[in-house]
Structures are given as structure tokens and as C-alpha cells.
Short mmCIF file of C-alpha atoms in Angstrom, two decimals:
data_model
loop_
_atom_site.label_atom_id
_atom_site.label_comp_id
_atom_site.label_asym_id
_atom_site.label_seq_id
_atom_site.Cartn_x
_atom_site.Cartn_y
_atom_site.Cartn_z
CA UNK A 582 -273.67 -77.17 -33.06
CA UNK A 583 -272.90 -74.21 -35.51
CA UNK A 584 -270.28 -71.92 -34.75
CA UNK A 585 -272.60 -69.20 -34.59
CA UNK A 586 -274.18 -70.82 -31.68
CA UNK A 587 -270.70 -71.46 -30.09
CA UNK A 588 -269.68 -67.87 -30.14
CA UNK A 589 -273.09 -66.26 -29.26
CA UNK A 590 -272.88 -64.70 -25.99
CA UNK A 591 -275.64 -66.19 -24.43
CA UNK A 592 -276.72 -63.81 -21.56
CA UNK A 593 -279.19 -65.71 -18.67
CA UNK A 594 -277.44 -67.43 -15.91
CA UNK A 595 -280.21 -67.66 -13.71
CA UNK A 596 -283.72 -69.25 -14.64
CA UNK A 597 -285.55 -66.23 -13.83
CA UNK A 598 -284.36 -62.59 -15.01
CA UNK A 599 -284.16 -59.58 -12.71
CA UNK A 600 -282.37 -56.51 -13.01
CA UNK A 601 -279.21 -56.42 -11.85
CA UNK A 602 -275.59 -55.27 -12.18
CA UNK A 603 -274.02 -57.97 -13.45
CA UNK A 604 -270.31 -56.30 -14.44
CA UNK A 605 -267.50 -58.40 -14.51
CA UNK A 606 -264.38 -57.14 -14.63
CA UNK A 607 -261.83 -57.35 -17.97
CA UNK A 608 -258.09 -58.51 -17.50
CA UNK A 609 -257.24 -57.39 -20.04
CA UNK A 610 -259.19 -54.60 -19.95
CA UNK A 611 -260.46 -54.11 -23.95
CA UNK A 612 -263.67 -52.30 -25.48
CA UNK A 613 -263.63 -54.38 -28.68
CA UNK A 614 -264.14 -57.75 -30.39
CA UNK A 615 -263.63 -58.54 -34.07
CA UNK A 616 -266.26 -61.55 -35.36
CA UNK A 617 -266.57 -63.50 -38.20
CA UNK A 618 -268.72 -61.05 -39.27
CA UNK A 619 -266.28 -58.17 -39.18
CA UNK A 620 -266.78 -56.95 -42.97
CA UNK A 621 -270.40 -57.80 -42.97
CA UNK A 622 -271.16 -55.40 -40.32
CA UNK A 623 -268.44 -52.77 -40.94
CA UNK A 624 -270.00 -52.01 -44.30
CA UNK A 625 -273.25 -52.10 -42.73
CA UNK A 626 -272.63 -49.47 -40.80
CA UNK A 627 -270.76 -47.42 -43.34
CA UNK A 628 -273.71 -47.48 -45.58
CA UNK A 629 -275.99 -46.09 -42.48
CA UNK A 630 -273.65 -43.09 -41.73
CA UNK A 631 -273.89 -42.25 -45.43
CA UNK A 632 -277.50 -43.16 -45.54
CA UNK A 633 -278.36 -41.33 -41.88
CA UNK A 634 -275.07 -39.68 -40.69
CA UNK A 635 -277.52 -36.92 -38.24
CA UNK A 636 -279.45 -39.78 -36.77
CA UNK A 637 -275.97 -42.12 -36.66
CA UNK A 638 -273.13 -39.86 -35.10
CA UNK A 639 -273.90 -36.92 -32.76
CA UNK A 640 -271.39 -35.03 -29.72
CA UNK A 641 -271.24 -31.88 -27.89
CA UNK A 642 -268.23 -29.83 -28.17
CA UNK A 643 -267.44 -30.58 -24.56
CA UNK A 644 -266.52 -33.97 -26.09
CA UNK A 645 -263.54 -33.33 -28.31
CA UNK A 646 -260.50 -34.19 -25.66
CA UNK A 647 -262.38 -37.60 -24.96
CA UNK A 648 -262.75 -38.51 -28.35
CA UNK A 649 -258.98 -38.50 -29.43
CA UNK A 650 -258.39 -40.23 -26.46
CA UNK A 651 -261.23 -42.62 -27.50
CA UNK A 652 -259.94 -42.56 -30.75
CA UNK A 653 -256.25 -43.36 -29.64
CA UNK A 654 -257.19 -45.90 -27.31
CA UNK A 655 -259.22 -48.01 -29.30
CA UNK A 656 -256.71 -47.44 -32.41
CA UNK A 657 -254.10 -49.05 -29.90
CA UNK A 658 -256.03 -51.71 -28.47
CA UNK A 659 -257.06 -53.28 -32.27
CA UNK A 660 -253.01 -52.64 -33.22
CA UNK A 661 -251.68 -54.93 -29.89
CA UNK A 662 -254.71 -57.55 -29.67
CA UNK A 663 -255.39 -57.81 -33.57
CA UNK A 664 -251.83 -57.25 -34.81
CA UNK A 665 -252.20 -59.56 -37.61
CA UNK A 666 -254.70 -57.14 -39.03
CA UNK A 667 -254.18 -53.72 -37.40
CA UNK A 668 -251.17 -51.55 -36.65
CA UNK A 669 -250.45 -48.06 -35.62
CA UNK A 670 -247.15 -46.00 -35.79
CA UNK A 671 -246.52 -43.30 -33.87
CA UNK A 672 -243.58 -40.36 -34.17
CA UNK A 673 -244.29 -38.05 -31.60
CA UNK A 674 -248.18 -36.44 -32.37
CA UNK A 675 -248.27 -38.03 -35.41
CA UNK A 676 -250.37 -40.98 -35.66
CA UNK A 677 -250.62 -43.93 -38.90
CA UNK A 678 -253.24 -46.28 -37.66
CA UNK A 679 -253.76 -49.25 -40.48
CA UNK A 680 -256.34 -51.61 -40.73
CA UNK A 681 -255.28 -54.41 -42.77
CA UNK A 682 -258.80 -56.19 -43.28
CA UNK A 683 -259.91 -53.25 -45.03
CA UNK A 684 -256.61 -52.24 -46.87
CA UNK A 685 -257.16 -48.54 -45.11
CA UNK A 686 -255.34 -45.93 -43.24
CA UNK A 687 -255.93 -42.93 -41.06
CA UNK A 688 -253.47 -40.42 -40.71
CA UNK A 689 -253.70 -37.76 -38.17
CA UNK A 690 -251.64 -35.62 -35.47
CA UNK A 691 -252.88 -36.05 -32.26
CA UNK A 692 -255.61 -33.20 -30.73
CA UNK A 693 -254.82 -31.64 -34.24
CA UNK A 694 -258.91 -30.97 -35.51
CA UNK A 695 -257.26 -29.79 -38.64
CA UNK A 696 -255.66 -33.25 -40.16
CA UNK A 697 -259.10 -34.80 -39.74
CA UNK A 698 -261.92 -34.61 -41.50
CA UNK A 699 -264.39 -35.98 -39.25
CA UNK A 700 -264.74 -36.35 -35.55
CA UNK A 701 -262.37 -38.67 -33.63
CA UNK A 702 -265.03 -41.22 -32.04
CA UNK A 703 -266.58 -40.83 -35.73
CA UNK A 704 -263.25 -42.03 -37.17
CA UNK A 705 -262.86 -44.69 -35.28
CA UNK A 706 -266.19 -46.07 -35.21
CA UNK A 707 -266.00 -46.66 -38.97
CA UNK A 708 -263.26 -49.53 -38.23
CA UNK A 709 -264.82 -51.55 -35.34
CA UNK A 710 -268.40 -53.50 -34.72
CA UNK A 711 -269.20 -51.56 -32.11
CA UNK A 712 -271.28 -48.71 -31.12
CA UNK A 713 -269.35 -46.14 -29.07
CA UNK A 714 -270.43 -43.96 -26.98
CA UNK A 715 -268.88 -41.46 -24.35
CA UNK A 716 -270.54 -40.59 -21.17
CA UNK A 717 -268.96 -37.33 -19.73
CA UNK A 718 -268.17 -37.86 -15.78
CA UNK A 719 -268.92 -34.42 -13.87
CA UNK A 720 -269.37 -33.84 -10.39
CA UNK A 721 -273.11 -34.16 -11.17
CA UNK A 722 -273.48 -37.15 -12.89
CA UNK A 723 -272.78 -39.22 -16.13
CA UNK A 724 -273.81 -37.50 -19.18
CA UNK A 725 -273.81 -38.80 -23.04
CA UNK A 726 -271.86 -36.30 -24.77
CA UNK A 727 -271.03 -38.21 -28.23
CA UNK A 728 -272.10 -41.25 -29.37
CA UNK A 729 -271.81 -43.36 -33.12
CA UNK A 730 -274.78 -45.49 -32.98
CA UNK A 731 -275.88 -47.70 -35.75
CA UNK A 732 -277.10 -50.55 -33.92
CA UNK A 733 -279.82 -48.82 -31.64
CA UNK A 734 -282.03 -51.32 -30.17
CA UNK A 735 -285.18 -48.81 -30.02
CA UNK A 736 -283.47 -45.45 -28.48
CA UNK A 737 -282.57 -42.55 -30.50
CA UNK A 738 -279.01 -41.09 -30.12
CA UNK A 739 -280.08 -37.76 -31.13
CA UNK A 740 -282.94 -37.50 -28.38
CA UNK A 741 -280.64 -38.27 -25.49
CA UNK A 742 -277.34 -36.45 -26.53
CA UNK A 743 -276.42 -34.33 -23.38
CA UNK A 744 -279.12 -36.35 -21.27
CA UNK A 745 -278.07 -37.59 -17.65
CA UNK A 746 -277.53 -41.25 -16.90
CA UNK A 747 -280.85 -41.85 -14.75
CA UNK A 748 -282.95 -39.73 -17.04
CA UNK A 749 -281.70 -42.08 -20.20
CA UNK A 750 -282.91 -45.17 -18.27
CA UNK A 751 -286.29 -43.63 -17.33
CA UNK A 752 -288.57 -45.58 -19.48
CA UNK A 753 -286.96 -48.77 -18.04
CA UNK A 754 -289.79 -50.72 -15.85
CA UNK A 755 -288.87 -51.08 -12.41
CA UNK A 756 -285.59 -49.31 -12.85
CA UNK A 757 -285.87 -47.01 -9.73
CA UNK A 758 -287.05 -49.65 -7.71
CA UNK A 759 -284.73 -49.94 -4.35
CA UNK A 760 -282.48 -47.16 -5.80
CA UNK A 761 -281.20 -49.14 -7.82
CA UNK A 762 -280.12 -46.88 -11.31
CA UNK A 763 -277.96 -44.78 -8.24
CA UNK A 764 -276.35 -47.95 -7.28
CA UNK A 765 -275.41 -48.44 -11.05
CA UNK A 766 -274.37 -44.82 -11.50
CA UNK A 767 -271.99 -45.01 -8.22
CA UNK A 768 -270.51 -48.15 -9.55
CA UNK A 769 -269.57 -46.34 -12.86
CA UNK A 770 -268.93 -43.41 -11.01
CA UNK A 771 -265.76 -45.72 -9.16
CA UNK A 772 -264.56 -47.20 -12.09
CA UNK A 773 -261.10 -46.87 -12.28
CA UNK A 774 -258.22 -45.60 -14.92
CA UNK A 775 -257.70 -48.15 -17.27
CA UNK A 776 -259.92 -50.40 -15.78
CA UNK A 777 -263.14 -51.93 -18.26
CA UNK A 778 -266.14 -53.78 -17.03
CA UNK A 779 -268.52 -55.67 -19.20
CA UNK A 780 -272.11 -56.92 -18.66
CA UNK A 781 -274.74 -58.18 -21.13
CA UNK A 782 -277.82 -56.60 -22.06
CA UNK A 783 -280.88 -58.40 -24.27
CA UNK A 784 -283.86 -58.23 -25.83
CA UNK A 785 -285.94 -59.79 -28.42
CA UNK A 786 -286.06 -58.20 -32.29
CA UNK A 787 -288.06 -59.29 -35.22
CA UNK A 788 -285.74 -60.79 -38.16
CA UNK A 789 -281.54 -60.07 -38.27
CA UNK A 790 -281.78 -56.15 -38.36
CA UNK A 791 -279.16 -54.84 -36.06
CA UNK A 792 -280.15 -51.17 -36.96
CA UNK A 793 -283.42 -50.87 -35.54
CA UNK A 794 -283.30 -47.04 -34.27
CA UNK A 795 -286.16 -45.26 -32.66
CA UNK A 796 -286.86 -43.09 -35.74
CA UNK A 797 -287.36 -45.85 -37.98
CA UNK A 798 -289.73 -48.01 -35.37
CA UNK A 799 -292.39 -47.59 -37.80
CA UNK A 800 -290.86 -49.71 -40.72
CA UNK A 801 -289.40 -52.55 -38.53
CA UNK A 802 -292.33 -52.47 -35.27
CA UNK A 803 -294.71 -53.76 -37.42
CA UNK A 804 -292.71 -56.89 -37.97
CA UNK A 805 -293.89 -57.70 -34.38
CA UNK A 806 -297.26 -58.49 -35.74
CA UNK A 807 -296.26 -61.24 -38.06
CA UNK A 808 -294.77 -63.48 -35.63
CA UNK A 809 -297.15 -67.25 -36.18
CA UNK A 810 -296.75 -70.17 -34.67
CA UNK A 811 -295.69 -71.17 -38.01
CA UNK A 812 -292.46 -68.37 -38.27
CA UNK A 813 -291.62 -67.66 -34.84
CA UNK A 814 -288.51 -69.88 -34.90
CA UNK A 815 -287.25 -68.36 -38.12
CA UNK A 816 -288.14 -64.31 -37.01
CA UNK A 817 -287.73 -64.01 -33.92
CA UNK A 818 -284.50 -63.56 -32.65
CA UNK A 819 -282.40 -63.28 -28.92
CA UNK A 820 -280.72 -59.47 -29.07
CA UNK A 821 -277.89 -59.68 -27.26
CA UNK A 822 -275.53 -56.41 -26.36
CA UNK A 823 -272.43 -56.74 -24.68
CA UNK A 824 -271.78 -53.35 -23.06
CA UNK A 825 -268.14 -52.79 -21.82
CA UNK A 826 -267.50 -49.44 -19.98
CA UNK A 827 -264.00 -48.38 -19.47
CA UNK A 828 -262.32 -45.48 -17.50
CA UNK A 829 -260.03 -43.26 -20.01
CA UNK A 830 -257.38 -41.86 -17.83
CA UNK A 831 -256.18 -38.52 -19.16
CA UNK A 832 -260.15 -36.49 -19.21
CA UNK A 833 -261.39 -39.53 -16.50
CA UNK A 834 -264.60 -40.00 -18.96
CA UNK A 835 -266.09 -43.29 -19.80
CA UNK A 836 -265.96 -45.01 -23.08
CA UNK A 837 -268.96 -47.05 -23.15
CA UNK A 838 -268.86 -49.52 -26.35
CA UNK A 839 -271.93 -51.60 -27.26
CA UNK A 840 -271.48 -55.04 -29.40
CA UNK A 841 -274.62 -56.63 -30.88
CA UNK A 842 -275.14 -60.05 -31.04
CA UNK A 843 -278.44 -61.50 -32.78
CA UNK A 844 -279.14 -65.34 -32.87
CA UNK A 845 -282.59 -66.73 -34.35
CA UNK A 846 -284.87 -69.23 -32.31
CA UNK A 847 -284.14 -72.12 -34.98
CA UNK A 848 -280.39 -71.45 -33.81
CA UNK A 849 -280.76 -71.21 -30.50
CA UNK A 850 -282.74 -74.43 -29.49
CA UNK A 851 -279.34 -76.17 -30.77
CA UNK A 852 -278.33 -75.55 -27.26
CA UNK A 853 -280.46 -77.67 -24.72
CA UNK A 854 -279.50 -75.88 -22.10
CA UNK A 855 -279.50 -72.32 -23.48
CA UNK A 856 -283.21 -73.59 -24.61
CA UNK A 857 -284.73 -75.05 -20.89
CA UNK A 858 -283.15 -71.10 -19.31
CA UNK A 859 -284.94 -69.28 -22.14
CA UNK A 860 -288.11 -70.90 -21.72
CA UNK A 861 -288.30 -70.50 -17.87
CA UNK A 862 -287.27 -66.86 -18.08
CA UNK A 863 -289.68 -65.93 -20.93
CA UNK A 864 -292.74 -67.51 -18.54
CA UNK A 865 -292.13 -65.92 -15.59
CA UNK A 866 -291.37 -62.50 -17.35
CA UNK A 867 -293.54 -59.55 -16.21
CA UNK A 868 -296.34 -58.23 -18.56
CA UNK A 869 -294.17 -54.52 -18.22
CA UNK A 870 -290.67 -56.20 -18.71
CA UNK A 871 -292.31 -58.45 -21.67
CA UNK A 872 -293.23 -55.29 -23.25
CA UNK A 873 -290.23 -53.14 -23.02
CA UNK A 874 -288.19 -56.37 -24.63
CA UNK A 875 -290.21 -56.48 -26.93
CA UNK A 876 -291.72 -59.92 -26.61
CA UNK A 877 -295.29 -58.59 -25.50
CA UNK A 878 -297.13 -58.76 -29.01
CA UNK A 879 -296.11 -62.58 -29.58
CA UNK A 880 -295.31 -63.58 -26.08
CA UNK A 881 -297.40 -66.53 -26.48
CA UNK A 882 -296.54 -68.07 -29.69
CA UNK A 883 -292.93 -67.74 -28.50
CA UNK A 884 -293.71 -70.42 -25.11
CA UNK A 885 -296.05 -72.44 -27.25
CA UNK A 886 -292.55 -72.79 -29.75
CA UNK A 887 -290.30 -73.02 -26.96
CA UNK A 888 -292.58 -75.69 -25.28
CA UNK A 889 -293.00 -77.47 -27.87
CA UNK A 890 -289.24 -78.11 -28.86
CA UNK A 891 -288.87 -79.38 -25.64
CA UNK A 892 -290.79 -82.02 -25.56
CA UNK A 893 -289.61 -83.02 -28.98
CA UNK A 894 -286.11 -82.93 -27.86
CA UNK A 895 -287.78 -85.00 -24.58
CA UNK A 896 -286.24 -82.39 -22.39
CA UNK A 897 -288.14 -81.96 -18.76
CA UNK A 898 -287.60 -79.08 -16.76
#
């Protein structure tokens, strides 16, 4: 088995997928991994806020506090769990966070907006895989009040800056069923200082693009409509997004970062098990849930594929 497979964060525990708030809780609490594929994706996402920096990075000036505190956090957490390639120095306000993978530096006094040149969460964004986003915590609700996205999977940034936490998830099927997007809000809502929870989120995408933004569904939709019997184990992949949401403790907002994982079919069916869960939870998925994953155009040719490498691999269910 590759060790691709090995480190993909496989996201079904249960043979049959439901909604539900599966958080577990992080000791230590962290918001970011570094992969294998650190530079890969790094300068990926570089070239996207150059290409699309509008569409890529966009706050609200109610914000600013969060993101150095964002920005300090995260700067801290790479320098004490990746100290072989990060560090960060600090004399009084003054801040000298390096990043040794990229042979970079950023220099800047703390809350200062004037020894930066771009916005804190923007900053720090450029050094780690993940998406980051900040959801504001007021006495009415969560609201998105900066985010860096690069790795949308089919939601724009720039149409739900300043939107509140239920109206975000809206377009979800099923989502207000039994209350429960309030029982996910309270649970955020009670997260504590310093404390991180992480769940996993998936979906199914059409070739390895992690950038597949609402704007651009256009270009990479039509992919759907490719998908053979022939292809389906080489284009279709298993979109994996493993959301960690921690408490900042100085403005009590939430950092919420996103980490994509993508894994093809071809890779996937290494895993026998990972392979017998997929299949039963792609069968029973609704026709509404099917669509919003993005599975509904080539929902077929994916069991036929699925079926069929199980009983090559002799594997009974």
C-alpha cells in the first residue's frame, strides 16, 4: 500500500453516511498539518492569490484583532510542532517568524498594520496548506468575517463574507432537519479557549484539482460528464477536508482551518476495507445528498466500478 493511501484521512466509519457532528477533540490542540506535499501545494496556492487574489482572500474590518492573533497563533504552533523547519523570535511586539522549507521570513510588530504589507490571516496563509478562515462569535451568532480560500470545494468566499453560520449551510440537503445546524452552532458556540476540535468533511471531485471555487464551476463542472466506465477509477476522486475549529482566547473568535485531502479511485481500492465502506455508503446515498457531493451525474458508473473491484478482489460484503 502507497504511502499516499497510508496517510489519507479516510473519513466513513459507519457503512451508511448521515449527517452528524462528528468533532473530536485535539490534545494537543493544533490547526495545522504539514504533508509530503507541503511545497507542491504552497506554491499552488501562491500562484492563485496572484492569479485571483479578490476571489482568494477577503475580511471585514471587524476582523483585524483576530487575524494577528490568527496570525500569531498559527506562526507559534508551526515554530514548536515543526521546529526543524519553522521558528519565531520574539522581543517584546516584535515578531521574526522563519520558515525554513521555504528559506523565508516575516517580520512584523505585533497589531502594528504599518510593518505589514498585507493582512495578517493573508500572511500567514501563504506558509501553511490550509485554508483559514475566521468566524466572528457575537451574541447573535457565528459570522465569517475573513477567510484565505484557495481550495473551495464549490462555495465562493466572496459570496458569503459577513454571512451567518446557518445561512452559509443553507443549500445543504437535510441540514435543518431535527434542528440540527443549531445543535452544531451551540457546540461551536461552547468551544473553549485554547481548545480545537476536528471533524472530516467529503465529497467527490473530478481529477486532482484542489481549487475548484464556485466562480470557476464552469471550467471544472463539466468534467462531471466525462466520467466512463472506462476512466472512473483514474478521475474520480474521494475529497476529503479536515476542518479543525479552535477557540482564540484574547477576541474569543474561532479560527476555523480547512485541509484538503484528494485520493483517486485506482488509489483507494488498495484498501479493502476503505473499498467494502465506500461502496455501501455510495448505494444507499440519497438522490439529494448524491447531488450536492457531487456524485449524481456518474453515480452509476462509480457502483458498477466499485462492484466490480470487489468481486475481483473476491471480497463479499
Amino acid at each position: 500500500m502507497s504511502v499516499k493511501v497510508e496517510q489519507f484521512p479516510f473519513p466513513f466509519t459507519e457503512d451508511r453516511y448521515a449527517y452528524s457532528n462528528n468533532s473530536s477533540l485535539l490534545k494537543p490542540a493544533r490547526s495545522i498539518t504539514i504533508t509530503d506535499h507541503y511545497l507542491k501545494e504552497i506554491q499552488l496556492k501562491r500562484e492563485l492569490l496572484q492569479a485571483n487574489h479578490k476571489r482568494c482572500f477577503r475580511s471585514l474590518p471587524i476582523s483585524l484583532e483576530s487575524q494577528w492573533e490568527a496570525m500569531r497563533r498559527i506562526f507559534a504552533e508551526l515554530a514548536q510542532s515543526e521546529s526543524e523547519h519553522f521558528s519565531l523570535e520574539k522581543r517584546g511586539n516584535e515578531y521574526r517568524f522563519q520558515n525554513h522549507l521555504l528559506g523565508e521570513e516575516e517580520r512584523f510588530t505585533y497589531r502594528d498594520s504599518s510593518s505589514i504589507e498585507l493582512q495578517p490571516l493573508d500572511i500567514a496563509g501563504r506558509h501553511v496548506q490550509e485554508d483559514l478562515i475566521i468566524m466572528g462569535d457575537r451574541h447573535d451568532g457565528l459570522f465569517l468575517e475573513a477567510g484565505q480560500l484557495c481550495f473551495p470545494s464549490n462555495w465562493s468566499l466572496t459570496f458569503v463574507l459577513g454571512m451567518e453560520f446557518k445561512s452559509i449551510h443553507t443549500p445543504v440537503p437535510g441540514i435543518d432537519q431535527n434542528d440540527f445546524i443549531s445543535k452544531v452552532e451551540r457546540f461551536i458556540s461552547r468551544i473553549r479557549l485554547n481548545e480545537a476540535w476536528e471533524r472530516k468533511n467529503w465529497s467527490m471531485t473530478i481529477s486532482n484539482m484542489l481549487d475548484t471555487p464556485l466562480e470557476t464551476y464552469a471550467n471544472w463542472g463539466k468534467l462531471r460528464l466525462k466520467v466512463t466506465d472506462k476512466n472512473v477509477g483514474e478521475m474520480v476522486h474521494l475529497r476529503v477536508e479536515v476542518q479543525r475549529l479552535l477557540r482564540l482566547p484574547m477576541t474569543n473568535d474561532i479560527l476555523f482551518s480547512i485541509h484538503t485531502y484528494l485520493l483517486s479511485l485506482n488509489d483507494l481500492i488498495q484498501n479493502d476495507l476503505w473499498l467494502k465502506r465506500l461502496y455501501t455508503t455510495i448505494q444507499f446515498l440519497s438522490d439529494d445528498i448524491a447531488e450536492y457531493k457531487g456524485i449524481a451525474l456518474y453515480k452509476n458508473e462509480l457502483i458498477q466500478f466499485l462492484e466490480k473491484t470487489l468481486n475481483e478482489k473476491g471480497l463479499s460484503l
